[in-house]
Coordinates of C-alpha atoms in Angstrom, one line a residue:
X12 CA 102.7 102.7 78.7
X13 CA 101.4 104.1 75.5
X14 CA 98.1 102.7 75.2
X15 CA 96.3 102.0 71.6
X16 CA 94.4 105.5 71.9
X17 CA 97.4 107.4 71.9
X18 CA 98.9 105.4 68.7
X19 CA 95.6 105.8 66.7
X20 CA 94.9 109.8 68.5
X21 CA 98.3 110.6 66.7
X22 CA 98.3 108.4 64.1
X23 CA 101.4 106.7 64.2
X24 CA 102.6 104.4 61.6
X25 CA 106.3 103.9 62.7
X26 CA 107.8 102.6 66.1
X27 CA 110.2 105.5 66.5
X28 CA 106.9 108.1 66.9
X29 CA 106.3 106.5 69.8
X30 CA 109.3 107.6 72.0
X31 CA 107.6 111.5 71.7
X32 CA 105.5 110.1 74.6
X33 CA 107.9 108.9 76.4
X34 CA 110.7 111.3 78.7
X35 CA 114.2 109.7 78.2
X36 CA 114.1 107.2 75.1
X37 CA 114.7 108.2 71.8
X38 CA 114.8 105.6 68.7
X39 CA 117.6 104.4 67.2
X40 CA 118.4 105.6 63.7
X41 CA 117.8 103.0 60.7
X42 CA 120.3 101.3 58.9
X43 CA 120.6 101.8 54.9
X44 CA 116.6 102.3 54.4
X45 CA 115.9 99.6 57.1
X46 CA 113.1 100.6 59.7
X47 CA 115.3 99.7 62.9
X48 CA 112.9 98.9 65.8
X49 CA 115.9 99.7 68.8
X50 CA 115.7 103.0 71.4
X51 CA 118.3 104.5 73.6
X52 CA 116.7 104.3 76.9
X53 CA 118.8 107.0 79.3
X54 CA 121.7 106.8 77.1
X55 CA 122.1 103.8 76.9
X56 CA 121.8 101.7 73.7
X57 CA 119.0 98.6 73.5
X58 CA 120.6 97.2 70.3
X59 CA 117.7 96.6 69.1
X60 CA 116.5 94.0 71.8
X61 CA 112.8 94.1 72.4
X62 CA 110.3 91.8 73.5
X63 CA 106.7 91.3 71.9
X64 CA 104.3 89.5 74.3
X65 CA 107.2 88.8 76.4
X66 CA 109.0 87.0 73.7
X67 CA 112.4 88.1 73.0
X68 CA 112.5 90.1 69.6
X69 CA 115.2 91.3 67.4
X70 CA 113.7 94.2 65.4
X71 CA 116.5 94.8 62.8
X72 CA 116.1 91.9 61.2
X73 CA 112.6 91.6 61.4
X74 CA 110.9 95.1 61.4
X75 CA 107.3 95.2 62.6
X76 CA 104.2 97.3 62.1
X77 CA 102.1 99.3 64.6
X78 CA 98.7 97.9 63.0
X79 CA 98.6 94.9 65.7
X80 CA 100.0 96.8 68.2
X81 CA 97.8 97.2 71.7
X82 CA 100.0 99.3 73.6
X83 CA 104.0 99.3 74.1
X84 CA 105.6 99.3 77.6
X85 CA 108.6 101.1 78.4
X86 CA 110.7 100.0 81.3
X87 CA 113.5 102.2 83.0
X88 CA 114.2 102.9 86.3
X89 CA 115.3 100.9 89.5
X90 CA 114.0 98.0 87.0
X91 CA 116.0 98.4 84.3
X92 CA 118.8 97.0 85.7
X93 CA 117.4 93.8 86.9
X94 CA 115.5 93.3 83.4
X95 CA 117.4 96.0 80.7
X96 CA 118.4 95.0 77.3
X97 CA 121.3 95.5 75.2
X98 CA 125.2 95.2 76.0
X99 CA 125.1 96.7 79.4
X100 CA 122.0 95.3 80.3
X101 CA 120.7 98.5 82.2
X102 CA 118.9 101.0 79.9
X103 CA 115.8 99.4 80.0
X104 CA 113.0 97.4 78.4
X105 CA 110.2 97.8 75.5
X106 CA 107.7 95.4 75.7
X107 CA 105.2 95.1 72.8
X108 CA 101.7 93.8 73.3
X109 CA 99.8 93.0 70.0
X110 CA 96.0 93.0 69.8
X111 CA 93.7 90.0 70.7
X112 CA 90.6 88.8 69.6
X113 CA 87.3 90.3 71.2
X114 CA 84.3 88.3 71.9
X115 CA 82.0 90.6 70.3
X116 CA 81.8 91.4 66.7
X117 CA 84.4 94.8 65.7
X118 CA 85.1 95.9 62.2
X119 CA 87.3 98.7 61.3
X120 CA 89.0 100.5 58.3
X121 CA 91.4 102.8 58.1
X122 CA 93.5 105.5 55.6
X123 CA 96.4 107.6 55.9
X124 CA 97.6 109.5 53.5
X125 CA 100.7 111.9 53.7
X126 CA 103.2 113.6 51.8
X127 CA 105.5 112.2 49.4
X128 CA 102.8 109.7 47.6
X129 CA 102.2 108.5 51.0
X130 CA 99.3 105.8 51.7
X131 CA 98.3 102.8 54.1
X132 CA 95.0 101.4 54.7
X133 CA 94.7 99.3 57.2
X134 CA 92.1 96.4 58.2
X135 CA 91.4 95.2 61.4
X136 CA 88.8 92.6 61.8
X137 CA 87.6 90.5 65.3
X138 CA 84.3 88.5 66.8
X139 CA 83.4 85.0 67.8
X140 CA 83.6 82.3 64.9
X141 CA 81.5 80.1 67.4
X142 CA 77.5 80.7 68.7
X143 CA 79.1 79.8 72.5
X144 CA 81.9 82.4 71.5
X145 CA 84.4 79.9 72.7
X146 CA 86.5 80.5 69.6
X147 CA 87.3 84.0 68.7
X148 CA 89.3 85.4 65.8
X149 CA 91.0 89.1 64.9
X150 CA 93.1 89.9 61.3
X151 CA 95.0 92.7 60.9
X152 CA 95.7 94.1 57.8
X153 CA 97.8 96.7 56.6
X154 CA 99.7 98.2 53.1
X155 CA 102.2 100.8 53.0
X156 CA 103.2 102.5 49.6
X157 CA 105.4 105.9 50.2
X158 CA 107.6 108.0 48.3
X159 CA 110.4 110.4 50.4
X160 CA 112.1 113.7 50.1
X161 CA 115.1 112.3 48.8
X162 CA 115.2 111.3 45.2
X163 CA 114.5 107.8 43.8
X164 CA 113.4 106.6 47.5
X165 CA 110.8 104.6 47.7
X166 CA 109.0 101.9 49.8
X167 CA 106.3 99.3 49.6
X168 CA 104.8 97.3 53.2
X169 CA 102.6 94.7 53.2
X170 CA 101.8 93.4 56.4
X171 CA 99.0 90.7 57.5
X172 CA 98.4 89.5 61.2
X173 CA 95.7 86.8 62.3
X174 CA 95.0 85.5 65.9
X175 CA 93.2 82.8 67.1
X176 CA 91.7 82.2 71.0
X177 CA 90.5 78.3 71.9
X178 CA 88.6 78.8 75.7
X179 CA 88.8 75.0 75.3
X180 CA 87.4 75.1 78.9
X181 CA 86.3 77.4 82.0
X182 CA 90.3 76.4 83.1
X183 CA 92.1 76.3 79.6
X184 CA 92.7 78.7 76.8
X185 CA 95.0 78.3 73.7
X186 CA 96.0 80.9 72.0
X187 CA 97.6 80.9 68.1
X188 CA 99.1 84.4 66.5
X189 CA 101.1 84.8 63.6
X190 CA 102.6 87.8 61.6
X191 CA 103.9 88.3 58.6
X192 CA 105.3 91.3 56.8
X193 CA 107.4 92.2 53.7
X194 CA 109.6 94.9 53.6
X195 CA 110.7 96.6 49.9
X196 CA 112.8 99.7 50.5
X197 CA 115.6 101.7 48.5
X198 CA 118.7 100.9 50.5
X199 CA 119.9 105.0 51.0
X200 CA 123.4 105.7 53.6
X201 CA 123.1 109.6 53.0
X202 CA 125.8 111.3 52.8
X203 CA 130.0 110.9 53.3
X204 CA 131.0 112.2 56.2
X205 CA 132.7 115.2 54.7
X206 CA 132.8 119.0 54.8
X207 CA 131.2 119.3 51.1
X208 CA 128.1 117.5 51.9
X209 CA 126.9 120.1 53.6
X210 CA 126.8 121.8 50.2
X211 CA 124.1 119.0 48.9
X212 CA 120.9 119.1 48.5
X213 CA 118.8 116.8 50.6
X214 CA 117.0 115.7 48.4
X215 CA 120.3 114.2 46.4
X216 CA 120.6 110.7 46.0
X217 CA 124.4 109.1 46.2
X218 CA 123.3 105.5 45.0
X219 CA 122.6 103.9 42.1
X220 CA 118.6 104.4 40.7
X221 CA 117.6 100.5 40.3
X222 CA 120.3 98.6 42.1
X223 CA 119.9 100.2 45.1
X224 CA 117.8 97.8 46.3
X225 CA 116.5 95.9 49.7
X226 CA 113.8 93.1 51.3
X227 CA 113.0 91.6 54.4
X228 CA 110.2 89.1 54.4
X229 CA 109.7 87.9 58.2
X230 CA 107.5 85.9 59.7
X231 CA 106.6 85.5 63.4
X232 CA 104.7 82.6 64.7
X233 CA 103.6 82.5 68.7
X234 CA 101.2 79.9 70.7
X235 CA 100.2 80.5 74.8
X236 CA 98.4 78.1 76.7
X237 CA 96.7 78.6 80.2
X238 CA 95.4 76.0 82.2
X239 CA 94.3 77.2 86.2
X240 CA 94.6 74.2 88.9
X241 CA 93.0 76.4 91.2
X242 CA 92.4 79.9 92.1
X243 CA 96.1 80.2 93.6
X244 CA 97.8 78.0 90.8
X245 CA 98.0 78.9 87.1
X246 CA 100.3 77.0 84.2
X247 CA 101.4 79.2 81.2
X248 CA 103.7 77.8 78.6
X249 CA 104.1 79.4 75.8
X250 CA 106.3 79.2 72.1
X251 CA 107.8 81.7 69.7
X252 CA 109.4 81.5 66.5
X253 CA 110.8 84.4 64.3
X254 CA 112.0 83.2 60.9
X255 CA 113.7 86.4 58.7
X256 CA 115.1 86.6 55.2
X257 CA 116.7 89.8 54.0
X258 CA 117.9 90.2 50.4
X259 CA 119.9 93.7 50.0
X260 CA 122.0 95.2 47.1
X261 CA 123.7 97.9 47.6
X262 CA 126.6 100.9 47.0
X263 CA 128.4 102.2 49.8
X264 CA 130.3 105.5 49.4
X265 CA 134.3 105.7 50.0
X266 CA 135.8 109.4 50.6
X267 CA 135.7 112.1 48.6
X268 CA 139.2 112.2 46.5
X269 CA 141.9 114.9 46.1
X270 CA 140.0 117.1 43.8
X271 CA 137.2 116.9 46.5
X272 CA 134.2 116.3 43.4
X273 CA 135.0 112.4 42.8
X274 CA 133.7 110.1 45.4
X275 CA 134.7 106.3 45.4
X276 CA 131.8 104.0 45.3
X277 CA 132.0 100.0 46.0
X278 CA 129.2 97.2 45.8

């Protein structure tokens, strides 16, 4: 388990940080400029299949930010292969669990700024919106604005999370979370796989400036309700809905042709 202490100690602001804490996972590379949310877990390949709050989650399509995050849970081991993820079903599982509202009053603000005209504040805000402090709240805020080593690169986050929690009686809690972030990202595959790229700079970009272009605006709504018949007995029902749009425009790169300088480009 890395716990919230760890993500803030180190000051992680991207999902595939947190695999240095953990022995035998490592994240799985992006796609085109896409912040994949996916980890190879002993070798074997999640495909992006995650869960958040125990809710299934499909991170490619829907890339999320650590500013909610309480901790994340890694499963592997003797467990994996009853519960792993992914085509084989045994590498494991990553469980996400966002933050909840607090009954007593918390504000925090936060800054990070980097290299490459990188910058994210971030809000998070919690307390009782009730004197019997039977209705709490918490919003999470966050903006991400960052340039890159490679030229013309560059990304935009916005990211906004509130929560609710009903203890509608000593038995029965409700509780109402949505997310919602947008994505704006320069959509970047590298370099061809060929000998002469390892000439390149890294910094060289292979795409066209302006067109070059992608978006993913997704939204995540989740409810959980609790009811206890009795010490020993305990209902839990919960809902979740994930609703994703991506809007990409891109160039990929062909091979390099006889004279080895031209390379073939197609929309």
């Amino acid at each position: 388990v890395v716990p919230r202490q760890v993500i803030e100690d180190r000051g992680v602001v991207r999902f595939n940080e947190l695999t240095d804490n953990v022995s035998g996972v490592r994240p799985i590379s992006g796609y085109g400029g896409i912040s994949s949310v996916g980890f190879y877990i002993r070798g074997f390949s999640q495909g992006n299949e995650n869960f958040r709050n125990g809710f299934r989650d499909f991170g490619f399509l829907s890339p999320r930010s650590v500013a909610n995050v309480e901790r994340v849970e890694f499963l592997k081991g003797p467990g994996s292969v009853l519960y792993g993820g992914g085509a084989f079903g045994v590498g494991g599982v990553v469980n996400t669990v966002t933050k909840k509202p607090l009954s007593e009053p918390r504000y925090q603000a936060d800054i990070t700024i980097g290299s490459y005209d990188f910058y994210r504040p971030t809000i998070d805000l919690t307390g009782p919106l009730t004197s019997d402090r039977s209705l709490l709240y918490r919003l999470n805020v966050a903006y991400q604005n960052a340039g890159s080593f490679r030229d013309f690169n560059e990304n935009e986050i916005f990211f906004v999370a509130p929560a609710l929690t009903w203890q509608i009686s000593n038995r029965t809690k409700l509780s109402l979370e949505a997310e919602y972030q947008r994505d704006e990202f320069v959509s970047d595959f590298g370099f061809p796989y060929e000998p002469e790229s390892l000439r390149l700079p890294t910094n060289r970009f292979l795409g066209i400036p302006g067109f070059n272009n992608g978006k993913v605006d997704g939204t995540t709504i989740t409810y959980n309700l609790e009811h206890s018949f009795s010490d020993n007995w305990r209902l839990r029902q919960g809902f979740n809905t994930t609703l994703a749009k991506g809007d990409f425009q891109t160039v990929f790169y062909g091979s390099l042709q006889d004279d080895r300088r031209s390379l073939d480009r197609f929309p």
